[in-house]
CSV table of C-alpha atoms and ligand atoms in Angstrom, one decimal:
chain,number,residue,atom,x,y,z
D,244,UNK,CA,60.4,26.0,-181.4
D,245,UNK,CA,62.3,25.9,-184.7
D,246,UNK,CA,59.2,26.8,-186.5
D,247,UNK,CA,58.9,30.1,-184.8
D,248,UNK,CA,62.6,30.8,-185.0
D,249,UNK,CA,63.4,33.8,-182.9
D,250,UNK,CA,60.2,35.7,-183.5
D,251,UNK,CA,60.1,38.1,-180.6
D,252,UNK,CA,56.4,37.5,-179.9
D,253,UNK,CA,56.8,33.7,-179.4
D,254,UNK,CA,60.3,33.4,-178.1
D,255,UNK,CA,59.9,33.0,-174.4
D,256,UNK,CA,63.4,34.2,-173.6
D,257,UNK,CA,62.6,37.5,-175.5
D,258,UNK,CA,59.3,37.8,-173.6
D,259,UNK,CA,61.1,37.1,-170.3
D,260,UNK,CA,63.6,39.9,-171.1
D,261,UNK,CA,60.8,42.3,-172.0
D,262,UNK,CA,58.7,41.5,-168.9
D,263,UNK,CA,57.7,44.7,-167.0
D,264,UNK,CA,55.6,44.3,-163.9
D,265,UNK,CA,54.7,48.0,-163.7
D,266,UNK,CA,53.4,48.6,-167.2
D,267,UNK,CA,51.3,47.3,-170.0
D,268,UNK,CA,49.9,43.8,-170.1
D,269,UNK,CA,50.7,42.8,-166.5
D,270,UNK,CA,49.0,45.8,-165.1
D,271,UNK,CA,46.0,45.2,-167.4
D,272,UNK,CA,45.6,41.5,-166.6
D,273,UNK,CA,48.5,39.7,-164.8
D,274,UNK,CA,47.2,36.2,-165.4
D,275,UNK,CA,46.7,36.7,-169.1
D,276,UNK,CA,50.0,38.6,-169.4
D,277,UNK,CA,51.9,35.5,-168.1
D,278,UNK,CA,50.1,32.8,-170.1
D,279,UNK,CA,53.2,32.4,-172.3
D,280,UNK,CA,55.2,31.8,-169.2
D,281,UNK,CA,52.9,29.2,-167.8
D,282,UNK,CA,53.0,27.4,-171.1
D,283,UNK,CA,56.7,27.8,-172.0
D,284,UNK,CA,58.9,29.2,-169.3
D,285,UNK,CA,57.3,28.8,-165.9
D,286,UNK,CA,60.2,30.1,-163.9
D,287,UNK,CA,62.1,33.0,-165.5
D,288,UNK,CA,64.4,35.9,-164.5
D,289,UNK,CA,63.0,39.3,-165.1
D,290,UNK,CA,65.9,41.6,-165.6
D,291,UNK,CA,64.0,44.9,-165.2
D,292,UNK,CA,62.8,43.8,-161.8
D,293,UNK,CA,65.8,41.7,-160.5
D,294,UNK,CA,63.3,39.0,-159.6
D,295,UNK,CA,62.7,35.4,-160.7
D,296,UNK,CA,59.0,35.2,-161.7
D,297,UNK,CA,57.1,32.0,-160.8
D,298,UNK,CA,53.8,31.4,-162.7
D,299,UNK,CA,52.5,27.9,-162.4
D,300,UNK,CA,50.2,26.7,-159.6
D,301,UNK,CA,52.3,23.8,-158.4
D,302,UNK,CA,55.5,25.8,-158.3
D,303,UNK,CA,53.9,28.7,-156.4
D,304,UNK,CA,52.5,26.3,-153.9
D,305,UNK,CA,55.8,24.5,-153.5
D,306,UNK,CA,57.4,27.9,-152.7
D,307,UNK,CA,54.8,28.8,-150.2
D,308,UNK,CA,55.1,25.4,-148.6
D,309,UNK,CA,58.8,25.7,-147.7
D,310,UNK,CA,59.2,28.8,-145.6
D,311,UNK,CA,62.8,27.8,-144.7
D,312,UNK,CA,64.2,27.4,-148.2
D,313,UNK,CA,62.0,30.2,-149.5
D,314,UNK,CA,62.1,32.9,-146.8
D,315,UNK,CA,59.4,35.6,-146.6
D,316,UNK,CA,62.0,38.1,-145.3
D,317,UNK,CA,61.6,40.3,-148.4
D,318,UNK,CA,57.9,40.5,-148.4
D,319,UNK,CA,57.7,44.1,-147.3
D,320,UNK,CA,60.9,45.3,-148.9
D,321,UNK,CA,60.7,48.3,-151.2
D,322,UNK,CA,60.5,46.6,-154.6
D,323,UNK,CA,61.9,49.9,-156.1
D,324,UNK,CA,64.8,50.8,-153.8
D,325,UNK,CA,64.6,54.1,-152.1
D,326,UNK,CA,66.7,56.9,-153.5
D,327,UNK,CA,69.3,58.4,-151.1
D,328,UNK,CA,67.2,61.5,-150.7
D,329,UNK,CA,64.1,59.4,-149.9
D,330,UNK,CA,66.2,57.5,-147.4
D,331,UNK,CA,67.1,60.8,-145.6
D,332,UNK,CA,63.5,61.8,-145.4
D,333,UNK,CA,62.5,58.4,-143.9
D,334,UNK,CA,65.4,58.7,-141.4
D,335,UNK,CA,64.2,62.1,-140.3
D,336,UNK,CA,61.0,60.5,-139.1
D,337,UNK,CA,62.8,57.8,-137.3
D,338,UNK,CA,61.3,55.3,-139.7
D,339,UNK,CA,62.2,51.7,-138.6
D,340,UNK,CA,59.7,49.4,-140.3
D,341,UNK,CA,60.9,45.9,-139.7
D,342,UNK,CA,59.6,42.4,-139.2
D,343,UNK,CA,55.9,42.0,-138.7
D,344,UNK,CA,54.3,38.5,-139.1
D,345,UNK,CA,54.1,38.1,-142.8
D,346,UNK,CA,57.9,38.7,-143.3
D,347,UNK,CA,59.2,37.0,-140.2
D,348,UNK,CA,61.3,33.9,-140.4
D,349,UNK,CA,60.9,30.7,-138.3
D,350,UNK,CA,61.0,29.9,-135.5
D,351,UNK,CA,60.1,33.5,-134.4
D,352,UNK,CA,57.1,33.6,-136.7
D,353,UNK,CA,55.3,30.6,-135.5
D,354,UNK,CA,55.7,31.5,-131.8
D,355,UNK,CA,54.3,34.9,-132.5
D,356,UNK,CA,51.5,33.6,-134.7
D,357,UNK,CA,50.4,31.2,-132.1
D,358,UNK,CA,50.5,33.8,-129.4
D,359,UNK,CA,48.2,36.1,-131.4
D,360,UNK,CA,45.9,33.6,-133.1
D,361,UNK,CA,42.9,33.7,-130.7
D,362,UNK,CA,41.0,36.7,-132.2
D,363,UNK,CA,41.0,35.1,-135.7
D,364,UNK,CA,39.4,31.8,-135.0
D,365,UNK,CA,35.9,31.6,-136.6
D,366,UNK,CA,34.0,31.4,-133.3
D,367,UNK,CA,35.6,34.7,-132.2
D,368,UNK,CA,34.7,36.4,-135.5
D,369,UNK,CA,31.0,35.8,-135.4
D,370,UNK,CA,30.1,38.9,-133.5
D,371,UNK,CA,31.7,41.0,-136.2
D,372,UNK,CA,29.1,39.8,-138.7
D,373,UNK,CA,26.4,42.0,-137.3
D,374,UNK,CA,28.5,45.1,-137.6
D,375,UNK,CA,29.4,44.3,-141.2
D,376,UNK,CA,25.7,43.9,-142.0
D,377,UNK,CA,24.6,47.0,-140.2
D,378,UNK,CA,27.3,49.2,-141.8
D,379,UNK,CA,26.5,47.7,-145.3
D,380,UNK,CA,22.8,48.4,-144.9
D,381,UNK,CA,23.4,52.0,-143.7
D,382,UNK,CA,25.7,52.7,-146.6
D,383,UNK,CA,23.2,51.2,-149.1
D,384,UNK,CA,20.3,53.2,-147.5
D,385,UNK,CA,22.2,56.3,-148.4
D,386,UNK,CA,22.4,55.6,-152.1
D,387,UNK,CA,19.6,53.1,-153.0
D,388,UNK,CA,17.2,55.8,-154.2
D,389,UNK,CA,19.7,57.3,-156.5
D,390,UNK,CA,20.4,55.6,-159.9
D,391,UNK,CA,24.2,55.6,-160.1
D,392,UNK,CA,27.1,55.3,-157.6
D,393,UNK,CA,30.8,54.6,-157.3
D,394,UNK,CA,30.7,51.5,-155.2
D,395,UNK,CA,34.3,52.1,-154.0
D,396,UNK,CA,33.5,55.5,-152.6
D,397,UNK,CA,30.1,54.7,-151.2
D,398,UNK,CA,30.6,51.2,-149.7
D,399,UNK,CA,33.6,49.1,-150.5
D,400,UNK,CA,36.3,51.4,-149.2
D,401,UNK,CA,34.9,52.5,-145.9
D,402,UNK,CA,33.2,49.4,-144.6
D,403,UNK,CA,36.3,47.2,-144.6
D,404,UNK,CA,38.3,50.1,-143.1
D,405,UNK,CA,35.8,50.5,-140.2
D,406,UNK,CA,35.6,46.7,-139.7
D,407,UNK,CA,39.4,46.5,-139.7
D,408,UNK,CA,39.8,49.3,-137.2
D,409,UNK,CA,37.1,47.8,-135.0
D,410,UNK,CA,38.7,44.3,-135.1
D,411,UNK,CA,42.1,45.8,-134.3
D,412,UNK,CA,40.6,48.1,-131.6
D,413,UNK,CA,42.2,51.1,-133.2
D,414,UNK,CA,40.4,54.5,-132.8
D,415,UNK,CA,38.3,55.3,-135.8
D,416,UNK,CA,38.8,59.1,-135.7
D,417,UNK,CA,41.3,59.5,-138.4
D,418,UNK,CA,40.0,57.6,-141.4
D,419,UNK,CA,40.9,60.3,-144.0
D,420,UNK,CA,44.5,60.4,-142.8
D,421,UNK,CA,44.7,56.6,-143.0
D,422,UNK,CA,43.5,56.5,-146.5
D,423,UNK,CA,46.3,58.7,-147.7
D,424,UNK,CA,48.9,56.8,-145.7
D,425,UNK,CA,47.7,53.4,-147.0
D,426,UNK,CA,48.2,54.4,-150.6
D,427,UNK,CA,51.7,55.8,-149.8
D,428,UNK,CA,52.6,52.5,-148.0
D,429,UNK,CA,51.4,50.4,-151.0
D,430,UNK,CA,53.3,52.5,-153.6
D,431,UNK,CA,56.3,52.6,-151.3
D,432,UNK,CA,56.4,48.8,-150.9
D,433,UNK,CA,55.1,47.4,-154.3
D,434,UNK,CA,55.1,50.3,-156.7
D,435,UNK,CA,57.6,52.1,-159.0
D,436,UNK,CA,57.6,55.8,-157.9
D,437,UNK,CA,59.7,58.2,-159.8
D,438,UNK,CA,62.6,59.9,-157.9
D,439,UNK,CA,60.4,62.9,-157.2
D,440,UNK,CA,57.4,60.8,-156.0
D,441,UNK,CA,59.8,58.9,-153.8
D,442,UNK,CA,60.3,62.1,-151.7
D,443,UNK,CA,56.6,62.8,-151.3
D,444,UNK,CA,55.9,59.2,-150.5
D,445,UNK,CA,58.8,59.1,-148.0
D,446,UNK,CA,57.1,62.0,-146.1
D,447,UNK,CA,53.7,60.2,-146.0
D,448,UNK,CA,55.3,56.9,-145.0
D,449,UNK,CA,57.4,58.6,-142.3
D,450,UNK,CA,54.3,60.3,-141.0
D,451,UNK,CA,52.4,57.0,-141.1
D,452,UNK,CA,55.1,55.5,-139.0
D,453,UNK,CA,54.9,58.2,-136.4
D,454,UNK,CA,51.2,58.1,-136.4
D,455,UNK,CA,51.3,54.4,-135.7
D,456,UNK,CA,53.6,55.1,-132.7
D,457,UNK,CA,51.1,57.7,-131.4
D,458,UNK,CA,48.2,55.2,-131.8
D,459,UNK,CA,50.1,52.6,-129.8
D,460,UNK,CA,50.7,55.1,-127.0
D,461,UNK,CA,47.0,56.0,-126.9
D,462,UNK,CA,46.1,52.4,-126.8
D,463,UNK,CA,48.6,51.6,-124.0
D,464,UNK,CA,46.7,54.2,-121.9
D,465,UNK,CA,43.6,51.9,-122.1
D,466,UNK,CA,44.8,48.6,-120.7
D,467,UNK,CA,41.3,47.1,-120.8
D,468,UNK,CA,40.7,47.9,-124.4
D,469,UNK,CA,39.3,45.3,-126.8
D,470,UNK,CA,40.6,44.2,-130.2
D,471,UNK,CA,43.5,42.5,-131.7
D,472,UNK,CA,46.1,45.3,-131.4
D,473,UNK,CA,45.1,45.7,-127.7
D,474,UNK,CA,45.7,42.0,-127.3
D,475,UNK,CA,49.1,42.5,-129.1
D,476,UNK,CA,50.1,45.3,-126.7
D,477,UNK,CA,49.2,43.1,-123.7
D,478,UNK,CA,51.2,40.2,-125.1
D,479,UNK,CA,54.1,42.6,-125.6
D,480,UNK,CA,54.2,43.1,-121.9
D,481,UNK,CA,53.7,39.4,-121.0
D,482,UNK,CA,56.2,38.0,-123.6
D,483,UNK,CA,58.4,40.8,-124.9
D,484,UNK,CA,60.8,38.4,-126.6
D,485,UNK,CA,58.0,36.9,-128.8
D,486,UNK,CA,55.9,40.0,-129.3
D,487,UNK,CA,58.7,42.5,-129.5
D,488,UNK,CA,58.5,46.3,-129.4
D,489,UNK,CA,59.7,46.5,-133.0
D,490,UNK,CA,57.0,44.1,-134.1
D,491,UNK,CA,54.2,46.1,-132.4
D,492,UNK,CA,55.2,49.3,-134.1
D,493,UNK,CA,55.8,47.7,-137.5
D,494,UNK,CA,52.6,45.7,-137.3
D,495,UNK,CA,50.5,48.7,-136.3
D,496,UNK,CA,51.4,50.3,-139.6
D,497,UNK,CA,51.3,47.2,-141.8
D,498,UNK,CA,48.0,45.7,-140.5
D,499,UNK,CA,45.9,48.7,-141.5
D,500,UNK,CA,46.8,48.0,-145.1
D,501,UNK,CA,46.8,44.2,-144.8
D,502,UNK,CA,43.3,44.2,-143.3
D,503,UNK,CA,41.4,46.7,-145.3
D,504,UNK,CA,43.1,47.4,-148.7
D,505,UNK,CA,43.1,43.7,-149.4
D,506,UNK,CA,39.4,43.4,-148.6
D,507,UNK,CA,38.3,46.6,-150.3
D,508,UNK,CA,40.1,45.7,-153.5
D,509,UNK,CA,38.9,42.0,-153.5
D,510,UNK,CA,35.3,43.2,-153.0
D,511,UNK,CA,35.6,45.7,-155.8
D,512,UNK,CA,37.0,43.0,-158.1
D,513,UNK,CA,34.1,40.7,-157.1
D,514,UNK,CA,31.4,43.1,-158.2
D,515,UNK,CA,33.2,44.0,-161.4
D,516,UNK,CA,33.6,40.3,-162.3
D,517,UNK,CA,30.1,39.3,-161.4
D,518,UNK,CA,28.4,42.2,-163.2
D,519,UNK,CA,30.6,41.4,-166.3
D,520,UNK,CA,29.3,37.8,-166.1
D,521,UNK,CA,25.6,38.5,-166.0
D,522,UNK,CA,24.4,34.9,-165.8
D,523,UNK,CA,26.5,34.4,-162.7
D,524,UNK,CA,25.0,37.5,-161.1
D,525,UNK,CA,21.5,36.6,-162.0
D,526,UNK,CA,22.0,33.0,-160.6
D,527,UNK,CA,23.2,34.5,-157.3
D,528,UNK,CA,20.2,36.9,-157.2
D,529,UNK,CA,17.9,33.9,-157.7
D,530,UNK,CA,19.8,31.6,-155.2
D,531,UNK,CA,21.9,33.3,-152.5
D,532,UNK,CA,23.1,29.9,-151.3
D,533,UNK,CA,25.6,30.2,-154.3
D,534,UNK,CA,27.3,33.1,-152.6
D,535,UNK,CA,30.1,31.4,-150.6
D,536,UNK,CA,31.4,29.5,-153.6
D,537,UNK,CA,31.0,32.6,-155.8
D,538,UNK,CA,33.2,34.5,-153.4
D,539,UNK,CA,35.9,31.9,-153.6
D,540,UNK,CA,35.7,31.9,-157.4
D,541,UNK,CA,36.0,35.7,-157.4
D,542,UNK,CA,39.0,35.4,-155.2
D,543,UNK,CA,40.5,32.9,-157.6
D,544,UNK,CA,39.7,34.7,-160.8
D,545,UNK,CA,40.2,38.3,-159.7
D,546,UNK,CA,42.0,38.3,-156.4
D,547,UNK,CA,43.3,41.5,-154.7
D,548,UNK,CA,46.8,40.1,-154.0
D,549,UNK,CA,48.1,39.1,-157.4
D,550,UNK,CA,51.8,38.5,-156.5
D,551,UNK,CA,53.9,37.9,-153.4
D,552,UNK,CA,57.5,37.5,-152.6
D,553,UNK,CA,60.1,35.1,-151.2
D,554,UNK,CA,63.9,34.9,-151.1
D,555,UNK,CA,65.9,31.7,-151.6
D,556,UNK,CA,68.1,30.9,-148.6
D,557,UNK,CA,70.3,28.1,-150.2
D,558,UNK,CA,71.0,27.2,-153.8
D,559,UNK,CA,68.2,25.1,-155.2
D,560,UNK,CA,66.2,24.3,-158.3
D,561,UNK,CA,62.6,25.1,-159.0
D,562,UNK,CA,60.9,23.3,-161.9
D,563,UNK,CA,64.3,22.5,-163.4
D,564,UNK,CA,65.6,26.1,-163.1
D,565,UNK,CA,68.7,26.7,-160.9
D,566,UNK,CA,68.2,29.4,-158.3
D,567,UNK,CA,71.2,30.9,-156.4
D,568,UNK,CA,71.2,31.6,-152.7
D,569,UNK,CA,69.7,35.1,-152.3
D,570,UNK,CA,67.5,34.9,-155.4
D,571,UNK,CA,64.4,37.0,-155.1
D,572,UNK,CA,61.1,35.5,-156.3
D,573,UNK,CA,58.0,37.1,-157.5
D,574,UNK,CA,55.3,34.4,-157.1
D,575,UNK,CA,52.3,35.4,-159.2
D,576,UNK,CA,49.2,34.0,-157.5
D,577,UNK,CA,47.0,35.5,-160.2
D,578,UNK,CA,48.8,33.3,-162.8
D,579,UNK,CA,48.7,30.2,-160.6
D,580,UNK,CA,45.0,30.8,-160.0
D,581,UNK,CA,44.3,30.5,-163.7
D,582,UNK,CA,46.7,27.6,-164.4
D,583,UNK,CA,44.7,25.1,-166.3
D,584,UNK,CA,47.0,22.3,-165.0
D,585,UNK,CA,45.1,22.8,-161.7
D,586,UNK,CA,41.9,24.6,-162.6
D,587,UNK,CA,40.1,23.2,-165.6
D,588,UNK,CA,39.4,26.0,-168.1
D,589,UNK,CA,41.2,28.2,-165.6
D,590,UNK,CA,40.8,31.4,-167.6
D,591,UNK,CA,37.0,31.2,-167.5
D,592,UNK,CA,34.9,32.4,-164.6
D,593,UNK,CA,32.6,29.8,-163.1
D,594,UNK,CA,30.8,30.2,-159.8
D,595,UNK,CA,30.0,26.5,-159.8
D,596,UNK,CA,33.7,25.4,-160.0
D,597,UNK,CA,34.2,22.7,-157.4
D,598,UNK,CA,37.9,23.5,-156.5
D,599,UNK,CA,37.7,27.3,-156.5
D,600,UNK,CA,38.7,27.3,-152.9
D,601,UNK,CA,42.2,26.0,-153.9
D,602,UNK,CA,43.1,29.5,-155.0
D,603,UNK,CA,46.3,31.0,-153.7
D,604,UNK,CA,45.0,34.6,-153.1
D,605,UNK,CA,45.4,34.2,-149.3
D,606,UNK,CA,48.8,32.5,-149.7
D,607,UNK,CA,49.4,29.0,-148.5
D,608,UNK,CA,51.2,27.2,-145.7
D,609,UNK,CA,52.5,28.6,-142.4
D,610,UNK,CA,52.0,32.3,-143.3
D,611,UNK,CA,48.6,31.8,-144.9
D,612,UNK,CA,46.4,34.9,-144.3
D,613,UNK,CA,45.2,35.0,-140.7
D,614,UNK,CA,42.4,37.3,-141.7
D,615,UNK,CA,41.0,35.2,-144.5
D,616,UNK,CA,37.7,34.5,-142.8
D,617,UNK,CA,37.2,38.2,-142.0
D,618,UNK,CA,37.7,39.1,-145.7
D,619,UNK,CA,35.4,36.3,-146.9
D,620,UNK,CA,32.7,37.2,-144.4
D,621,UNK,CA,32.7,40.8,-145.6
D,622,UNK,CA,32.6,39.8,-149.2
D,623,UNK,CA,29.7,37.5,-148.6
D,624,UNK,CA,27.7,40.1,-146.7
D,625,UNK,CA,28.3,42.7,-149.4
D,626,UNK,CA,27.1,40.3,-152.0
D,627,UNK,CA,24.0,39.1,-150.0
D,628,UNK,CA,22.8,42.7,-149.4
D,629,UNK,CA,23.6,44.0,-152.8
D,630,UNK,CA,22.1,41.1,-154.8
D,631,UNK,CA,18.9,41.2,-152.6
D,632,UNK,CA,18.3,44.9,-152.7
D,633,UNK,CA,19.7,45.8,-156.2
D,634,UNK,CA,19.4,42.7,-158.4
D,635,UNK,CA,18.9,44.9,-161.5
D,636,UNK,CA,22.3,46.5,-160.8
D,637,UNK,CA,24.6,46.9,-163.9
D,638,UNK,CA,28.1,48.2,-164.6
D,639,UNK,CA,28.2,51.7,-166.0
D,640,UNK,CA,30.3,52.7,-169.0
D,641,UNK,CA,33.7,53.6,-167.7
D,642,UNK,CA,37.4,53.3,-168.0
D,643,UNK,CA,39.0,51.5,-165.1
D,644,UNK,CA,42.2,52.8,-163.5
D,645,UNK,CA,44.6,50.9,-161.2
D,646,UNK,CA,47.4,51.9,-158.9
D,647,UNK,CA,50.5,50.7,-160.7
D,648,UNK,CA,52.2,48.1,-158.5
D,649,UNK,CA,53.2,44.4,-158.5
D,650,UNK,CA,50.8,43.1,-155.9
D,651,UNK,CA,47.7,45.0,-154.8
D,652,UNK,CA,45.1,44.9,-157.5
D,653,UNK,CA,41.6,46.4,-157.9
D,654,UNK,CA,40.1,49.3,-159.8
D,655,UNK,CA,40.2,52.8,-158.2
D,656,UNK,CA,36.5,53.3,-158.9
D,657,UNK,CA,33.5,51.1,-159.8
D,658,UNK,CA,30.6,53.0,-161.2
D,659,UNK,CA,27.3,51.0,-161.2
D,660,UNK,CA,23.8,52.1,-162.2
D,661,UNK,CA,20.2,50.9,-161.8
D,662,UNK,CA,16.6,52.1,-162.1
D,663,UNK,CA,15.4,53.0,-158.6
D,664,UNK,CA,11.8,52.5,-159.8
D,665,UNK,CA,12.6,48.8,-160.1
D,666,UNK,CA,14.1,48.4,-156.6
D,667,UNK,CA,12.4,45.4,-155.0
D,668,UNK,CA,11.8,47.2,-151.8
D,669,UNK,CA,9.7,49.8,-153.7
D,670,UNK,CA,7.7,47.3,-155.6
D,671,UNK,CA,7.0,45.1,-152.5
D,672,UNK,CA,7.7,47.5,-149.6
V,827,HEM,C1,48.9,37.4,-144.6
V,827,HEM,C2,46.0,38.2,-148.5
V,827,HEM,C3,42.6,40.0,-145.5
V,827,HEM,C4,45.7,39.8,-141.8
V,827,HEM,C5,48.4,37.5,-145.9
V,827,HEM,C6,49.1,37.0,-147.1
V,827,HEM,C7,48.3,37.2,-148.2
V,827,HEM,C8,47.1,37.9,-147.7
V,827,HEM,C9,48.6,36.9,-149.6
V,827,HEM,C10,50.5,36.3,-147.1
V,827,HEM,C11,50.3,34.8,-147.1
V,827,HEM,C12,51.5,33.9,-147.2
V,827,HEM,O1,52.6,34.4,-147.1
V,827,HEM,O2,51.3,32.7,-147.3
V,827,HEM,C13,44.8,38.8,-148.0
V,827,HEM,C14,43.6,39.0,-148.8
V,827,HEM,C15,42.6,39.5,-148.0
V,827,HEM,C16,43.2,39.6,-146.6
V,827,HEM,C17,43.5,38.7,-150.3
V,827,HEM,C18,41.2,39.9,-148.2
V,827,HEM,C19,40.5,39.5,-149.2
V,827,HEM,C20,43.1,40.2,-144.2
V,827,HEM,C21,42.5,40.7,-143.1
V,827,HEM,C22,43.4,40.6,-142.0
V,827,HEM,C23,44.6,40.0,-142.6
V,827,HEM,C24,41.0,41.2,-143.1
V,827,HEM,C25,43.2,41.1,-140.6
V,827,HEM,C26,42.2,41.5,-140.0
V,827,HEM,C27,46.8,39.1,-142.2
V,827,HEM,C28,48.0,38.7,-141.4
V,827,HEM,C29,48.9,38.0,-142.2
V,827,HEM,C30,48.3,38.0,-143.5
V,827,HEM,C31,48.1,39.1,-139.9
V,827,HEM,C32,50.2,37.4,-141.8
V,827,HEM,C33,50.1,35.9,-141.5
V,827,HEM,C34,51.5,35.3,-141.2
V,827,HEM,O3,52.5,35.7,-141.8
V,827,HEM,O4,51.5,34.3,-140.4
V,827,HEM,N1,47.2,38.0,-146.3
V,827,HEM,N2,44.5,39.1,-146.7
V,827,HEM,N3,44.4,39.8,-143.9
V,827,HEM,N4,47.0,38.6,-143.5
V,827,HEM,FE1,45.8,38.8,-145.1
């Protein structure tokens, strides 16, 4: 406005020019960092990134809704392009990551999604619940008599990984290797590695690619195997044009990250948020029927996927802004999720919110997360078990660290503490 003149802190065009997705405010709190944009310039070009950033709820939803005009083909592209040296390294491993599901265009995408949907329908997920609960209880038994633990290390990393591998039918013998690979894949795809880091990451990603190939061969040797990736391998034989070889190999690598990093980070964010909002935590401990909506509110307020990508296939306008063909979009769900135009008092956390479930953390439309009910189920069970057995849990003093990247968000560690003398199962064994 005229009143503010060209003051750099209130001039939206200056803020747009200065926007950096890998540093500072965005890494600290993406929704808060983009409040100025929601209010003043909801679609803007970020020069440092080469992407148009979209921050309002309705605009993000409109982009998700039209998968033809806004293609998902760039969803798994390296957001920081590979250096020539890194490209050589990747080539030396025969790296050929290509379309999976999430970055596939129509009509191939829908045909494939339909062919592979069966394992994800709620009735077919029920039997996984027991496993989640058993694993959660075992992990808790191991630390409940202590007084302090990093919940990531002791619960929230490994359980989603085990559940994911079980759901996929992937052998569970190389969990440590996978962890290293997952981080490399995330940084490779959504991070900003230095030229030197690019080389190291390229080696990890190349090895991850080859490892995925080995796992596929192992699984092919067991034609009766159960789990979604076994089903995928069978469909590859039955309908090779729909479930292609390239898809199977690429998906084998991508799904491990899609299924477990997302869930681990969302669960970590959930405990951090609830323990920072003590009243909400205490209400849940008193009334576990609040858990399903609390999980949705945590996914809205502090989701694990904070931004996703699309590419414009024909010149168009979005909220009055002209976008050329080929324009790359960073659609920031974390910002849309706190947009007060859709969520009243969107920047406050409220487990009683009646439209929490409208959040965009699982995406929206034809590509909406296929595993959303698995993620939700795990988060509910973590919360049920923890609130029942450790209602006196509190956050420990700590500094939180995050892996710098545009899209996957959650603290690396979450230290919590409690007085074991006050554990309900000691008081009333
Ligand atoms: C797609 C988030 C858990 C499998 C997606 C997308 C997002 C997402 C943002 C893209 C949606 C779009 O483009 O509209 C999450 C979050 C999770 C989670 C936040 C946990 C809290 C899982 C799990 C699995 C899974 C547990 C599998 C076991 C998939 C698949 C797709 C997908 C296969 C591709 C769907 C398609 O393109 O048609 N997820 N996800 N996700 N997710 Fe998830």
